[in-house]
Amino acid sequence: MLDLKEQLKLKSFVFKHKYGQNFLTDANLLKAIVSDANINENDNVLEIGAGAGTLTKYILERTKSKVVAIEIDKTLQPILEENLKQTSVQLEFCDFLRIKPEQIKKWFNGEKFKVVANLPYYISTPILFYLIDNQLPVESITVMLQFELAQRLSAKPETKDYGALTVLLNIISDVSLTRKVSKKLFLPEPKVDSAVVNIKFDFNKFDVDFNMISRFVKNCFMMRRKTLINNIISTYDITREEVKNIFNKLNIGENARAESLTATQFVELFNSFTSIKKL
């Protein structure tokens, strides 16, 4: 059987920079990603960025349920169809960010599913925001990301990597960086190392309207150089004195910045504001 490099050459496949294509080639790593995703035979799986189907194969070995693999590059269709022939995978050639959430739910008949992906670096953050903002019935997300972004997702308060996405994920999930991955395990080799991140969702972790707190948190991080108080009063119809009173009750310093608050503190702050103002 041809290895991936030989197969791509035979099919005259040309890597496209605009899609950020870097395919995984190491079998042990591919198996490890599926293991990190904790896929069992009853799990529905959505794979974003099927590439040449190397990861898809190992997903299909672990589950007997529905697997949908999305790929934006239609020139990969003959390679995917060859590598995944005689399997039950549903291949969809489209831009994931242009898919309506209702369509994704329809693929899985409204049932829960797990997301597994080797995400292109340039579009990783928009895809993660799409998945959490639309509150799809996702049990978990296990993704290969640029190492720098993986650090952001698992960052702690008071660090430069800590941001709105970190906070929002902490409000609705538990995030863990499961393994660092050398750039040498990709074809072609990218400029930086990667990491696998596992995100286990629990939308009931806090009793809060996620859509509303999502907008609130994003606004709080809008201008990182500003203090949190200044960000809030420049965005909402609320006085400085009202904000100060809330901060005092929650033991938040008046000069605090958004990156200094934990997810729990953001929930407390949001609940305090919504008790006196419509945000």
Short mmCIF file of C-alpha atoms in Angstrom, two decimals:
data_model
loop_
_atom_site.label_atom_id
_atom_site.label_comp_id
_atom_site.label_asym_id
_atom_site.label_seq_id
_atom_site.Cartn_x
_atom_site.Cartn_y
_atom_site.Cartn_z
CA MET A 1 0.00 0.00 0.00
CA LEU A 2 1.31 3.45 -0.92
CA ASP A 3 2.30 5.78 1.88
CA LEU A 4 0.59 9.17 2.02
CA LYS A 5 3.38 11.09 0.29
CA GLU A 6 3.46 8.64 -2.62
CA GLN A 7 -0.31 8.61 -2.90
CA LEU A 8 -0.55 12.40 -3.05
CA LYS A 9 2.17 12.48 -5.69
CA LEU A 10 0.39 9.82 -7.78
CA LYS A 11 -2.83 11.84 -7.65
CA SER A 12 -0.90 15.04 -8.57
CA PHE A 13 -2.19 16.70 -5.43
CA VAL A 14 -0.85 20.18 -4.71
CA PHE A 15 -0.94 21.53 -1.15
CA LYS A 16 -2.87 24.79 -0.95
CA HIS A 17 -1.50 27.48 1.31
CA LYS A 18 -4.88 29.23 1.51
CA TYR A 19 -6.33 26.20 3.30
CA GLY A 20 -3.43 25.81 5.72
CA GLN A 21 -3.01 22.16 4.75
CA ASN A 22 -0.67 20.12 6.94
CA PHE A 23 -1.55 16.42 7.00
CA LEU A 24 -0.72 14.09 9.87
CA THR A 25 1.42 11.11 8.89
CA ASP A 26 2.32 9.32 12.12
CA ALA A 27 0.08 6.31 12.86
CA ASN A 28 0.82 6.32 16.59
CA LEU A 29 -0.16 9.97 16.86
CA LEU A 30 -3.36 9.45 14.89
CA LYS A 31 -4.34 6.62 17.24
CA ALA A 32 -3.46 8.77 20.24
CA ILE A 33 -5.74 11.61 19.08
CA VAL A 34 -8.66 9.19 18.75
CA SER A 35 -7.80 7.84 22.20
CA ASP A 36 -7.73 11.38 23.64
CA ALA A 37 -11.19 11.91 22.17
CA ASN A 38 -12.40 8.87 24.12
CA ILE A 39 -14.50 7.64 21.22
CA ASN A 40 -16.53 4.50 21.81
CA GLU A 41 -18.69 2.43 19.47
CA ASN A 42 -21.86 4.38 20.26
CA ASP A 43 -20.44 7.85 19.61
CA ASN A 44 -21.44 10.03 16.69
CA VAL A 45 -18.41 11.93 15.38
CA LEU A 46 -17.96 15.08 13.32
CA GLU A 47 -14.51 15.48 11.79
CA ILE A 48 -13.61 18.96 10.56
CA GLY A 49 -10.87 18.97 7.92
CA ALA A 50 -10.64 15.34 6.79
CA GLY A 51 -7.58 16.00 4.61
CA ALA A 52 -6.52 12.66 3.11
CA GLY A 53 -8.60 10.65 5.58
CA THR A 54 -5.71 9.42 7.73
CA LEU A 55 -7.42 10.40 10.99
CA THR A 56 -10.86 9.43 9.67
CA LYS A 57 -9.75 5.79 9.34
CA TYR A 58 -8.92 5.51 13.03
CA ILE A 59 -12.16 7.24 14.03
CA LEU A 60 -14.11 4.67 12.01
CA GLU A 61 -12.29 1.84 13.78
CA ARG A 62 -13.62 3.04 17.14
CA THR A 63 -17.29 3.75 16.45
CA LYS A 64 -20.20 1.99 14.80
CA SER A 65 -22.34 5.12 14.84
CA LYS A 66 -22.58 8.08 12.46
CA VAL A 67 -19.34 9.71 11.26
CA VAL A 68 -19.47 12.87 9.14
CA ALA A 69 -16.18 14.12 7.70
CA ILE A 70 -16.03 17.66 6.29
CA GLU A 71 -13.38 18.81 3.82
CA ILE A 72 -13.22 22.19 2.09
CA ASP A 73 -10.81 21.12 -0.69
CA LYS A 74 -12.77 19.24 -3.37
CA THR A 75 -9.55 18.17 -5.12
CA LEU A 76 -9.09 15.74 -2.21
CA GLN A 77 -12.31 13.92 -3.09
CA PRO A 78 -10.72 11.09 -5.16
CA ILE A 79 -8.10 10.51 -2.45
CA LEU A 80 -10.69 10.45 0.33
CA GLU A 81 -13.02 8.19 -1.61
CA GLU A 82 -10.16 5.79 -2.29
CA ASN A 83 -8.88 5.76 1.29
CA LEU A 84 -12.32 5.48 2.84
CA LYS A 85 -14.01 3.12 0.39
CA GLN A 86 -16.20 0.41 1.91
CA THR A 87 -16.70 2.50 5.05
CA SER A 88 -19.86 4.13 6.35
CA VAL A 89 -18.43 7.65 6.55
CA GLN A 90 -20.49 10.54 5.18
CA LEU A 91 -18.21 12.89 3.25
CA GLU A 92 -19.21 16.53 2.91
CA PHE A 93 -17.17 18.90 0.73
CA CYS A 94 -17.89 22.40 1.97
CA ASP A 95 -16.69 25.31 4.11
CA PHE A 96 -17.54 24.38 7.70
CA LEU A 97 -18.13 28.00 8.75
CA ARG A 98 -20.81 28.36 6.05
CA ILE A 99 -22.84 25.40 7.26
CA LYS A 100 -26.03 26.28 9.10
CA PRO A 101 -26.19 24.78 12.63
CA GLU A 102 -29.54 23.21 11.73
CA GLN A 103 -27.86 21.19 8.98
CA ILE A 104 -25.29 19.78 11.39
CA LYS A 105 -28.04 18.79 13.82
CA LYS A 106 -29.91 17.14 10.95
CA TRP A 107 -26.89 15.00 10.02
CA PHE A 108 -26.97 13.50 13.50
CA ASN A 109 -30.77 13.47 13.89
CA GLY A 110 -30.48 15.93 16.76
CA GLU A 111 -28.32 13.52 18.78
CA LYS A 112 -25.11 14.42 20.58
CA PHE A 113 -21.80 14.06 18.81
CA LYS A 114 -18.08 14.48 19.41
CA VAL A 115 -15.85 16.70 17.31
CA VAL A 116 -12.39 15.55 16.24
CA ALA A 117 -10.21 17.72 14.03
CA ASN A 118 -6.77 18.65 12.83
CA LEU A 119 -7.63 22.32 12.39
CA PRO A 120 -5.85 24.70 10.00
CA TYR A 121 -4.08 27.27 12.15
CA TYR A 122 -5.55 30.31 10.41
CA ILE A 123 -9.15 29.34 11.12
CA SER A 124 -8.95 27.48 14.44
CA THR A 125 -10.36 30.27 16.62
CA PRO A 126 -13.39 31.04 14.36
CA ILE A 127 -14.25 27.34 14.27
CA LEU A 128 -14.09 27.04 18.05
CA PHE A 129 -16.27 30.15 18.47
CA TYR A 130 -18.74 28.74 15.91
CA LEU A 131 -19.06 25.50 17.87
CA ILE A 132 -19.58 27.14 21.27
CA ASP A 133 -21.64 30.17 20.18
CA ASN A 134 -24.19 28.00 18.37
CA GLN A 135 -24.45 25.64 21.33
CA LEU A 136 -24.61 22.56 19.18
CA PRO A 137 -25.17 19.24 21.02
CA VAL A 138 -21.42 18.63 21.23
CA GLU A 139 -20.15 16.33 23.98
CA SER A 140 -16.51 17.13 23.46
CA ILE A 141 -14.00 18.64 21.05
CA THR A 142 -10.59 17.06 20.54
CA VAL A 143 -8.47 19.17 18.23
CA MET A 144 -4.94 19.59 16.95
CA LEU A 145 -4.01 23.25 17.25
CA GLN A 146 -1.00 25.48 16.91
CA PHE A 147 0.81 25.16 20.25
CA GLU A 148 0.41 28.87 20.98
CA LEU A 149 -3.39 28.67 20.65
CA ALA A 150 -3.49 25.49 22.74
CA GLN A 151 -1.72 27.42 25.50
CA ARG A 152 -4.35 30.16 25.25
CA LEU A 153 -7.21 27.72 25.72
CA SER A 154 -5.67 26.25 28.86
CA ALA A 155 -4.19 29.53 30.17
CA LYS A 156 -4.53 30.81 33.72
CA PRO A 157 -5.64 34.32 34.79
CA GLU A 158 -2.99 37.05 34.91
CA THR A 159 -1.15 35.64 31.87
CA LYS A 160 -0.85 37.10 28.36
CA ASP A 161 -2.47 34.01 26.84
CA TYR A 162 -5.64 34.35 28.94
CA GLY A 163 -8.52 35.84 26.92
CA ALA A 164 -12.25 35.79 26.14
CA LEU A 165 -12.13 32.35 24.52
CA THR A 166 -10.34 30.93 27.58
CA VAL A 167 -12.98 32.33 29.92
CA LEU A 168 -15.94 31.19 27.83
CA LEU A 169 -14.59 27.66 27.55
CA ASN A 170 -14.05 27.57 31.31
CA ILE A 171 -17.68 28.60 31.83
CA ILE A 172 -19.08 25.71 29.78
CA SER A 173 -16.36 23.06 29.78
CA ASP A 174 -13.20 21.54 31.20
CA VAL A 175 -10.12 22.05 29.02
CA SER A 176 -6.94 19.99 29.03
CA LEU A 177 -3.84 20.02 26.84
CA THR A 178 -3.24 16.32 26.30
CA ARG A 179 0.00 16.27 24.27
CA LYS A 180 2.50 18.47 22.47
CA VAL A 181 3.18 17.46 18.87
CA SER A 182 6.37 18.03 16.89
CA LYS A 183 6.07 19.85 13.58
CA LYS A 184 8.09 17.01 12.04
CA LEU A 185 5.02 14.73 12.15
CA PHE A 186 3.18 16.75 9.50
CA LEU A 187 3.28 16.81 5.72
CA PRO A 188 4.34 19.41 4.69
CA GLU A 189 6.18 20.42 7.85
CA PRO A 190 4.74 23.65 9.39
CA LYS A 191 6.92 26.31 10.99
CA VAL A 192 5.71 25.67 14.56
CA ASP A 193 4.83 22.80 16.87
CA SER A 194 1.26 21.82 17.67
CA ALA A 195 -0.72 20.38 20.56
CA VAL A 196 -3.83 18.29 21.09
CA VAL A 197 -6.51 19.86 23.27
CA ASN A 198 -9.53 18.07 24.72
CA ILE A 199 -12.61 20.11 25.64
CA LYS A 200 -15.36 18.34 27.60
CA PHE A 201 -18.60 20.31 27.61
CA ASP A 202 -20.96 20.91 30.50
CA PHE A 203 -23.35 23.72 29.62
CA ASN A 204 -24.89 23.42 33.10
CA LYS A 205 -21.59 24.07 34.87
CA PHE A 206 -22.95 27.53 35.73
CA ASP A 207 -26.61 28.56 35.81
CA VAL A 208 -26.26 31.36 33.27
CA ASP A 209 -27.53 32.35 29.82
CA PHE A 210 -24.49 31.51 27.70
CA ASN A 211 -25.35 33.74 24.73
CA MET A 212 -25.68 36.76 27.00
CA ILE A 213 -22.56 36.11 29.06
CA SER A 214 -20.63 35.40 25.87
CA ARG A 215 -21.32 38.94 24.62
CA PHE A 216 -20.49 40.34 28.05
CA VAL A 217 -17.14 38.56 28.31
CA LYS A 218 -16.13 39.53 24.76
CA ASN A 219 -16.93 43.17 25.53
CA CYS A 220 -14.87 43.02 28.72
CA PHE A 221 -11.85 41.91 26.69
CA MET A 222 -12.52 44.37 23.87
CA MET A 223 -9.59 46.62 24.78
CA ARG A 224 -7.12 44.78 26.98
CA ARG A 225 -5.15 47.91 27.85
CA LYS A 226 -8.20 49.48 29.49
CA THR A 227 -9.23 48.66 33.02
CA LEU A 228 -12.29 46.44 33.30
CA ILE A 229 -14.34 49.32 34.72
CA ASN A 230 -13.53 51.53 31.73
CA ASN A 231 -14.38 48.75 29.28
CA ILE A 232 -17.75 48.22 30.95
CA ILE A 233 -18.85 51.86 31.20
CA SER A 234 -17.78 52.53 27.59
CA THR A 235 -19.96 49.62 26.41
CA TYR A 236 -23.01 49.67 28.68
CA ASP A 237 -25.41 52.28 30.00
CA ILE A 238 -24.10 52.16 33.55
CA THR A 239 -22.33 54.71 35.74
CA ARG A 240 -18.85 54.42 37.16
CA GLU A 241 -20.27 54.52 40.69
CA GLU A 242 -22.64 51.63 39.96
CA VAL A 243 -19.74 49.58 38.61
CA LYS A 244 -17.54 50.44 41.59
CA ASN A 245 -20.27 49.33 44.01
CA ILE A 246 -20.56 45.96 42.27
CA PHE A 247 -16.78 45.54 42.22
CA ASN A 248 -16.58 46.29 45.95
CA LYS A 249 -19.27 43.71 46.74
CA LEU A 250 -17.38 41.07 44.74
CA ASN A 251 -13.96 42.03 46.12
CA ILE A 252 -12.68 43.00 42.67
CA GLY A 253 -10.10 45.78 42.62
CA GLU A 254 -11.08 49.00 40.84
CA ASN A 255 -7.96 48.78 38.65
CA ALA A 256 -8.54 45.16 37.68
CA ARG A 257 -8.30 44.16 34.04
CA ALA A 258 -10.34 41.46 32.34
CA GLU A 259 -7.45 38.99 32.30
CA SER A 260 -7.28 39.00 36.10
CA LEU A 261 -10.75 37.48 36.65
CA THR A 262 -11.53 33.77 36.80
CA ALA A 263 -14.52 32.26 34.99
CA THR A 264 -16.38 32.10 38.31
CA GLN A 265 -15.76 35.80 38.93
CA PHE A 266 -17.03 36.65 35.44
CA VAL A 267 -20.24 34.73 36.15
CA GLU A 268 -20.66 36.57 39.47
CA LEU A 269 -19.96 39.91 37.80
CA PHE A 270 -22.41 39.19 34.98
CA ASN A 271 -25.16 38.13 37.41
CA SER A 272 -24.62 41.27 39.49
CA PHE A 273 -24.93 43.52 36.46
CA THR A 274 -28.00 41.79 35.06
CA SER A 275 -29.71 42.23 38.41
CA ILE A 276 -29.65 46.03 37.93
CA LYS A 277 -29.23 46.50 34.17
CA LYS A 278 -30.43 44.91 30.96
CA LEU A 279 -27.24 44.01 29.09
#
